[in-house]
CSV table of C-alpha atoms in Angstrom, one decimal:
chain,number,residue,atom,x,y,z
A,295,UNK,CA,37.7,60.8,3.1
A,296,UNK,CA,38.1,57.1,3.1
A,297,UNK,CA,35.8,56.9,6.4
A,298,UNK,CA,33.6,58.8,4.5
A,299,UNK,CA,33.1,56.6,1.6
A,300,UNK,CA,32.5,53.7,4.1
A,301,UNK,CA,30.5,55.5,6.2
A,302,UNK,CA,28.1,55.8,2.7
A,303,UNK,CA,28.4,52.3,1.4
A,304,UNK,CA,26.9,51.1,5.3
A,305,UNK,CA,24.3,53.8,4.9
A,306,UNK,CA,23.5,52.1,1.6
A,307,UNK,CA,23.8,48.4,2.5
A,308,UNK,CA,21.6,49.3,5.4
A,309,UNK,CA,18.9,50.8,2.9
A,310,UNK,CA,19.2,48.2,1.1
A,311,UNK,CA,18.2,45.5,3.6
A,312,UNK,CA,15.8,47.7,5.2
A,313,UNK,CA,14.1,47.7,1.4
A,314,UNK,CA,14.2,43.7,0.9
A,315,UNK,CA,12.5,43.4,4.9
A,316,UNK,CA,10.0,46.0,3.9
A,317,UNK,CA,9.0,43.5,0.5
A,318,UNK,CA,9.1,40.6,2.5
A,319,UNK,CA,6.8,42.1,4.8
A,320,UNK,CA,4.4,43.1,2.8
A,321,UNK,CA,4.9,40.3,0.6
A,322,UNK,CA,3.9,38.2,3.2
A,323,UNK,CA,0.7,39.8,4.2
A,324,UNK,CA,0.0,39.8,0.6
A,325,UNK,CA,0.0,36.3,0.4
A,326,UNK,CA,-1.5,35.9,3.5
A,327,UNK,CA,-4.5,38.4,2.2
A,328,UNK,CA,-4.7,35.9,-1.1
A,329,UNK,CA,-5.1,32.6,0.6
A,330,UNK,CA,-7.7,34.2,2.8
A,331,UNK,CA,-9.6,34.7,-0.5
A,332,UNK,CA,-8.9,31.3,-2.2
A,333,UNK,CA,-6.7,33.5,-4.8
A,334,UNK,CA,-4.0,30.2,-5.0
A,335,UNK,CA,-1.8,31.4,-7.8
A,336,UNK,CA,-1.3,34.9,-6.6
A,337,UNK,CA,-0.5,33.8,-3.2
A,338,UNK,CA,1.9,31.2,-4.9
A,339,UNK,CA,4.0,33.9,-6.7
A,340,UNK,CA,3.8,36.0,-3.4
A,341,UNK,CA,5.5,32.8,-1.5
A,342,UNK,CA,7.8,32.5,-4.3
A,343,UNK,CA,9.6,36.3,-4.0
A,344,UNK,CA,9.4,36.1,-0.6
A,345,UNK,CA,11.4,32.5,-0.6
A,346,UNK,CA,13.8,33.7,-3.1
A,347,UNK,CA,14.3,37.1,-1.2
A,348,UNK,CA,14.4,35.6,2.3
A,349,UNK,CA,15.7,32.0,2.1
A,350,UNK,CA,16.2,31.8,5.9
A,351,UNK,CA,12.4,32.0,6.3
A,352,UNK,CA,11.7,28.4,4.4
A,353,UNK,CA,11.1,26.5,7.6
A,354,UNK,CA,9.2,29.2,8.9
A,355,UNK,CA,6.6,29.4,6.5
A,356,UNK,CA,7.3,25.8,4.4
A,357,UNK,CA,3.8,24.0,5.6
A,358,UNK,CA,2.1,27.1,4.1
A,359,UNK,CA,3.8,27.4,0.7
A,360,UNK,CA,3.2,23.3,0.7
A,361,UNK,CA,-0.8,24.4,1.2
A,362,UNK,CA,-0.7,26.7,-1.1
A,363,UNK,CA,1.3,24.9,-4.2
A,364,UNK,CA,-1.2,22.1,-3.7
A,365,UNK,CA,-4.0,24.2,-4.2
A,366,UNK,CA,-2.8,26.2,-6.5
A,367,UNK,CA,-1.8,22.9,-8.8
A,368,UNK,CA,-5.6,21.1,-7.9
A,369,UNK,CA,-6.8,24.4,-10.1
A,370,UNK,CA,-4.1,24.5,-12.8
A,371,UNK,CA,-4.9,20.9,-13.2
A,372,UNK,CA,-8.2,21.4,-13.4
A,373,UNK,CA,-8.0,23.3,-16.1
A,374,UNK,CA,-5.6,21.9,-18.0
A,375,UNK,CA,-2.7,23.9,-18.1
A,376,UNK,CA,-0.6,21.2,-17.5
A,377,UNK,CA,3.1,22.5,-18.2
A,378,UNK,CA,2.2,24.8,-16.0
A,379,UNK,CA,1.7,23.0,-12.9
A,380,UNK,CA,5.0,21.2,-13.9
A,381,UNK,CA,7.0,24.2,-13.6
A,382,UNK,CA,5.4,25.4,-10.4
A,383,UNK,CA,6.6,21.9,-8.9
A,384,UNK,CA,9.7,22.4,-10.9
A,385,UNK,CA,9.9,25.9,-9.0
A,386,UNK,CA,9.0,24.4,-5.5
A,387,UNK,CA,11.8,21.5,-5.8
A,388,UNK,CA,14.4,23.8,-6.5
A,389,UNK,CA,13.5,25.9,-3.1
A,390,UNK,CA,13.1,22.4,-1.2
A,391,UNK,CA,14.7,19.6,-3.3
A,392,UNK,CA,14.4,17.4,-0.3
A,393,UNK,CA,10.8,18.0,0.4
A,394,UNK,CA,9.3,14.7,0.5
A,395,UNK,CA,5.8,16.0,0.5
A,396,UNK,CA,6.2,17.7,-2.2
A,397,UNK,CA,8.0,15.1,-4.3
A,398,UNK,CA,5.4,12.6,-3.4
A,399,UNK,CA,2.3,14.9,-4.7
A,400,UNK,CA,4.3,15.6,-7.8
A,401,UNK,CA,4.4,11.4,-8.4
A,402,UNK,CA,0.7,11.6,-7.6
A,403,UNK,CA,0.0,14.2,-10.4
A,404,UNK,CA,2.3,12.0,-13.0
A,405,UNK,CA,0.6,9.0,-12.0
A,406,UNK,CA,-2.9,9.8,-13.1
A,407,UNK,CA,-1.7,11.9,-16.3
A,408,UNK,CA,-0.6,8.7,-17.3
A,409,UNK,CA,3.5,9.4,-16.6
A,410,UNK,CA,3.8,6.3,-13.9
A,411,UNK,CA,7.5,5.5,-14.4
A,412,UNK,CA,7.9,9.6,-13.8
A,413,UNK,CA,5.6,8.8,-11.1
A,414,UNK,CA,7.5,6.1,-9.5
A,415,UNK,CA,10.9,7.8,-9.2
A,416,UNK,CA,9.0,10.8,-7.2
A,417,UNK,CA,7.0,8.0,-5.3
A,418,UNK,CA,10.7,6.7,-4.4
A,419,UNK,CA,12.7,10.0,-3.8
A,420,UNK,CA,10.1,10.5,-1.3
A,421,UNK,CA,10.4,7.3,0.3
A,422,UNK,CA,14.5,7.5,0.4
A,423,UNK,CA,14.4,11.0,2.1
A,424,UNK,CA,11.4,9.8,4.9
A,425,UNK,CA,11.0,5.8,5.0
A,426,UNK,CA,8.1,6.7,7.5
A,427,UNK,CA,6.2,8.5,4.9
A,428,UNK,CA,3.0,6.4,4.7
A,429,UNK,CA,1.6,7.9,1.7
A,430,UNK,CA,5.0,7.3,-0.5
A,431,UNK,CA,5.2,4.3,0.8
A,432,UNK,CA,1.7,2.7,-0.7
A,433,UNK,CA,1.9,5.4,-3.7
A,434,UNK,CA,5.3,3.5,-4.5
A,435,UNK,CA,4.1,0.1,-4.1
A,436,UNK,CA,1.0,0.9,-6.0
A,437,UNK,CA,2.4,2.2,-9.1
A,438,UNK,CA,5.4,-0.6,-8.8
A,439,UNK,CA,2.3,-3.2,-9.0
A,440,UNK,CA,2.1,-1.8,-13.2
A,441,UNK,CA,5.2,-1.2,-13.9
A,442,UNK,CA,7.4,-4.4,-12.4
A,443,UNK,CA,6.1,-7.1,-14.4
A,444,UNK,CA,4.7,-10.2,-12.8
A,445,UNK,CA,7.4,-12.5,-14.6
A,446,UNK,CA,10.0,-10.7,-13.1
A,447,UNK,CA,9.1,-12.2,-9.7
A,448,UNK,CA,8.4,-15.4,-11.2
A,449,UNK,CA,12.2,-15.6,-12.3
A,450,UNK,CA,13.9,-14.1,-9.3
A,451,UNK,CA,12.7,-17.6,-7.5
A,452,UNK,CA,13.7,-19.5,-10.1
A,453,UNK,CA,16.6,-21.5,-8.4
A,454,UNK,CA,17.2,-24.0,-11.3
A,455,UNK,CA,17.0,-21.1,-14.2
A,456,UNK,CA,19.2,-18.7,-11.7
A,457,UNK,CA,21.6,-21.2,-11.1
A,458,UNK,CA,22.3,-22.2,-15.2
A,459,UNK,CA,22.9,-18.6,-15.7
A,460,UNK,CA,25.4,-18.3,-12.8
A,461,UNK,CA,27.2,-21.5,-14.2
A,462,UNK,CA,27.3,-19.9,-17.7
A,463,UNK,CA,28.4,-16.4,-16.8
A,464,UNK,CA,31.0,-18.0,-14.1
A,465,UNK,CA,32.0,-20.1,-17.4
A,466,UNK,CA,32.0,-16.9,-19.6
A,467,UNK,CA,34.4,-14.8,-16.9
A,468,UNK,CA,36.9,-18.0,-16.0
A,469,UNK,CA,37.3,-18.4,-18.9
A,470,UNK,CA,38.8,-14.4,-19.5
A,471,UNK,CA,35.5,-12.5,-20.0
A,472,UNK,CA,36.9,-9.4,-17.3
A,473,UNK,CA,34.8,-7.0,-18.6
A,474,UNK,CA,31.0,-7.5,-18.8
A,475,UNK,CA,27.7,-5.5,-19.8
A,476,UNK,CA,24.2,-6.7,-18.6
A,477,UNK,CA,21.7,-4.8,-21.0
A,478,UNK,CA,18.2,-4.5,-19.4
A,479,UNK,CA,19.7,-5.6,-16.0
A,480,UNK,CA,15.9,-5.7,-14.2
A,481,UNK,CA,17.2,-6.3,-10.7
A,482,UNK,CA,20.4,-6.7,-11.4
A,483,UNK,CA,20.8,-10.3,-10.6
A,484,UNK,CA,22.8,-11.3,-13.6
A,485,UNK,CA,25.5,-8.4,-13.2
A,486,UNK,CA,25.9,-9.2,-9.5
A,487,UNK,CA,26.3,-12.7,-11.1
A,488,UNK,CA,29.0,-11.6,-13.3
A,489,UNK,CA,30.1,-9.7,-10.6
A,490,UNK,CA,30.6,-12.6,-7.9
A,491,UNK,CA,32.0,-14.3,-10.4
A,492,UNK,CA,35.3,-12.3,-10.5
A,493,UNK,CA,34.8,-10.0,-13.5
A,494,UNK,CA,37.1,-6.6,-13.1
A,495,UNK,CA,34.0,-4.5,-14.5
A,496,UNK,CA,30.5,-4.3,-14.7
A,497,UNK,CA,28.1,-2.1,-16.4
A,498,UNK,CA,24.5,-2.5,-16.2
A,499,UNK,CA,21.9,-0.5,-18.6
A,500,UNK,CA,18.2,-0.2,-17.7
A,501,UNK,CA,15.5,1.6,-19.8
A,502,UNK,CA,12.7,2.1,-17.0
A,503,UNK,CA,13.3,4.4,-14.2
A,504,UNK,CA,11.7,2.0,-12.1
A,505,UNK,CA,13.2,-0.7,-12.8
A,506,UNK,CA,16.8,1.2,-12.8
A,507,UNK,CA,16.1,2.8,-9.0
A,508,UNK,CA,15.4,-0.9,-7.9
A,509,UNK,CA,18.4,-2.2,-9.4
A,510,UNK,CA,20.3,0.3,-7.1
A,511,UNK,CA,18.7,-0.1,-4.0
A,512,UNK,CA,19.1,-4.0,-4.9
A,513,UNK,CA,22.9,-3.4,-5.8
A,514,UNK,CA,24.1,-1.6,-2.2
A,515,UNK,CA,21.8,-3.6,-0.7
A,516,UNK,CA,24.5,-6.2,-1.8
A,517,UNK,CA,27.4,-3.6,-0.9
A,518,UNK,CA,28.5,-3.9,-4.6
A,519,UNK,CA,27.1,-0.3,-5.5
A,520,UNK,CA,31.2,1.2,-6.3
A,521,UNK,CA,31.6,-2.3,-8.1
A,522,UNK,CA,29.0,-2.3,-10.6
A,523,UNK,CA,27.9,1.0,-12.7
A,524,UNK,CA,24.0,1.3,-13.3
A,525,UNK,CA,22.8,3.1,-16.2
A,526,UNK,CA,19.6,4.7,-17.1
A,527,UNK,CA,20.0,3.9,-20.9
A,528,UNK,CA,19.0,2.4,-23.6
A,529,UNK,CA,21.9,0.0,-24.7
A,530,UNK,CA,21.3,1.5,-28.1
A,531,UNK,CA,22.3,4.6,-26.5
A,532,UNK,CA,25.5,3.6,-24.9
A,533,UNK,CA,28.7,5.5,-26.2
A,534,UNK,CA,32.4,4.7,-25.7
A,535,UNK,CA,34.0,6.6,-23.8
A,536,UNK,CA,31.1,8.8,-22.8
A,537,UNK,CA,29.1,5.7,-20.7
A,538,UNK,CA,31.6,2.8,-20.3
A,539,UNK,CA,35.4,3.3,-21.0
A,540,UNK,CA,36.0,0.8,-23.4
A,541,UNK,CA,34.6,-2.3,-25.3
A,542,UNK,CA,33.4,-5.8,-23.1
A,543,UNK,CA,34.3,-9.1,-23.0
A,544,UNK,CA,30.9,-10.5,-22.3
A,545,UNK,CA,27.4,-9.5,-23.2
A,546,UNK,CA,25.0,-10.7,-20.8
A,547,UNK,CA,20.7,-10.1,-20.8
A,548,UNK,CA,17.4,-11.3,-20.2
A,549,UNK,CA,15.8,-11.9,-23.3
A,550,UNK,CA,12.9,-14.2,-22.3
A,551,UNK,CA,10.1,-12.1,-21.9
A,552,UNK,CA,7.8,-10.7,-25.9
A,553,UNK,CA,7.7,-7.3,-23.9
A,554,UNK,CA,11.6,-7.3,-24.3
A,555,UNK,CA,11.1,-6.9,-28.4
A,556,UNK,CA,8.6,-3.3,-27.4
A,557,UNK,CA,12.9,-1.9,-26.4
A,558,UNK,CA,14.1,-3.5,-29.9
A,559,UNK,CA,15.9,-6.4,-28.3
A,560,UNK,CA,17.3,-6.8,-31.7
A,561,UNK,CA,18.7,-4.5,-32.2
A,562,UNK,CA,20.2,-4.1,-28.8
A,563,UNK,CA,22.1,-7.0,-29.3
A,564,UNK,CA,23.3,-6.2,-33.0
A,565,UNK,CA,24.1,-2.7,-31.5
A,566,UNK,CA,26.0,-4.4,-28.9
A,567,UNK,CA,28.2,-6.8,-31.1
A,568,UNK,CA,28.6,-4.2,-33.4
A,569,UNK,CA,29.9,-0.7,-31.3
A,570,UNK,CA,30.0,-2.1,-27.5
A,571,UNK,CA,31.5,-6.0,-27.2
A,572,UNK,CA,35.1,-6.5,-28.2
A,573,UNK,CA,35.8,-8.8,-31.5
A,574,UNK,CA,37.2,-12.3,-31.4
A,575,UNK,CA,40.1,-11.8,-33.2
């Protein structure tokens, strides 16, 4: 009897996958049918089963779900259905979340809706997963020309400005400021700074997503990426313990700049004395 009932749950496994190879199949040639007459979306939702039916075929037929996404997304974007085309790409990363190609023509539809910090973190993913990748490359350069401000460049060789702020923050930790917070960090000069300077711990917010990616390849490029903690934040939006254990010693930004005051700068920096620095006592 036991042989039996095993002998019954094989027949039925068996049907089973003989069932999902027959859907594939025919899935396939659907899809195949579609594309031959321009009918994108249908052949999108064809790939789509077959993908999440047959995973071990995504290398096999990855260049023509790329074709057909792209096409498919040119005519949802042409007419507008916008959120649309966001969950299709939304769809497609989850199948290949290492897809550069994909990542990059997802920064490409951001960047001309207007979303170019979105944009710039797709632009970069792509980059990091293939730094051959041409397109990413100039498409990451291009939309880093408006969102890094020119002044930030114009500070960075600064030596004479650089080096009071190293003096002061070198002041600032000698003197028993362990514990420091850099609030718009921008490259994250000032927290290497702090950093350098012997503090025990460093936390660096940054609003923009652009400006936050750089800090980090900036960071390891300094080998100090398990020393200092980045974070994509608003300093308003900083919680203890949630985002940094406990209170700082030392409060440390970059407050030069009128565009500052668009984040509340002010308010920052009240935030920060009241909920995030620790109080003389």
């Amino acid at each position: 009897m036991p042989n039996s009932n095993a002998k019954l749950h094989n027949n039925h496994r068996g049907g089973r996958e003989a069932s999902r190879r027959e859907l594939v199949s025919r899935s396939l040639q659907s899809a195949q049918h579609c594309l031959e007459n321009q009918d994108f979306g249908t052949a999108y939702a064809h790939y789509l089963l077959v993908l999440n039916l047959a995973p071990e075929l995504k290398t096999t037929v990855k260049e023509t779900f790329q074709f057909t996404l792209f096409k498919w997304a040119e005519e949802l974007d042409s007419l507008a259905r916008i959120q649309d085309l966001f969950n299709c790409y939304e769809q497609a990363l989850e199948l290949y979340p290492n897809d550069e190609v994909i990542c990059n023509s997802m920064g490409e539809h951001l960047f001309r809706m207007g979303f170019r910090d979105e944009a710039a973190g797709y632009f970069h993913k792509a980059v990091k997963l293939n730094p051959d990748f041409a397109d990413a490359k100039e498409n990451f350069y291009r939309v880093a020309n408006w969102l890094v401000e020119r002044w930030h460049f114009i500070m960075l060789n600064d030596a004479k400005r650089n080096l009071t702020y190293l003096k002061a923050i070198e002041n600032a930790v000698h003197s028993g400021s362990k514990s420091v917070l850099d609030i718009g960090t921008g490259t994250g000069i000032l927290s290497m700074f702090a950093k350098k300077a012997g503090a025990s711990f460093v936390y660096a917010c940054e609003l923009s997503k652009t400006m936050y990616e750089l800090a980090r390849d900036v960071v390891a490029a300094n080998n100090m990426e398990r020393e200092i903690k980045l974070l994509h934040l608003k300093s308003l939006d900083i919680e203890i313990p949630k985002h940094i254990p406990e209170r700082v010693s030392l409060v440390v930004t970059e407050t030069v700049d009128a565009g500052l005051f668009g984040e509340g700068i002010v308010e920052s920096l009240i935030h920060a004395w009241e909920h995030l620095l620790l109080q003389p006592k």
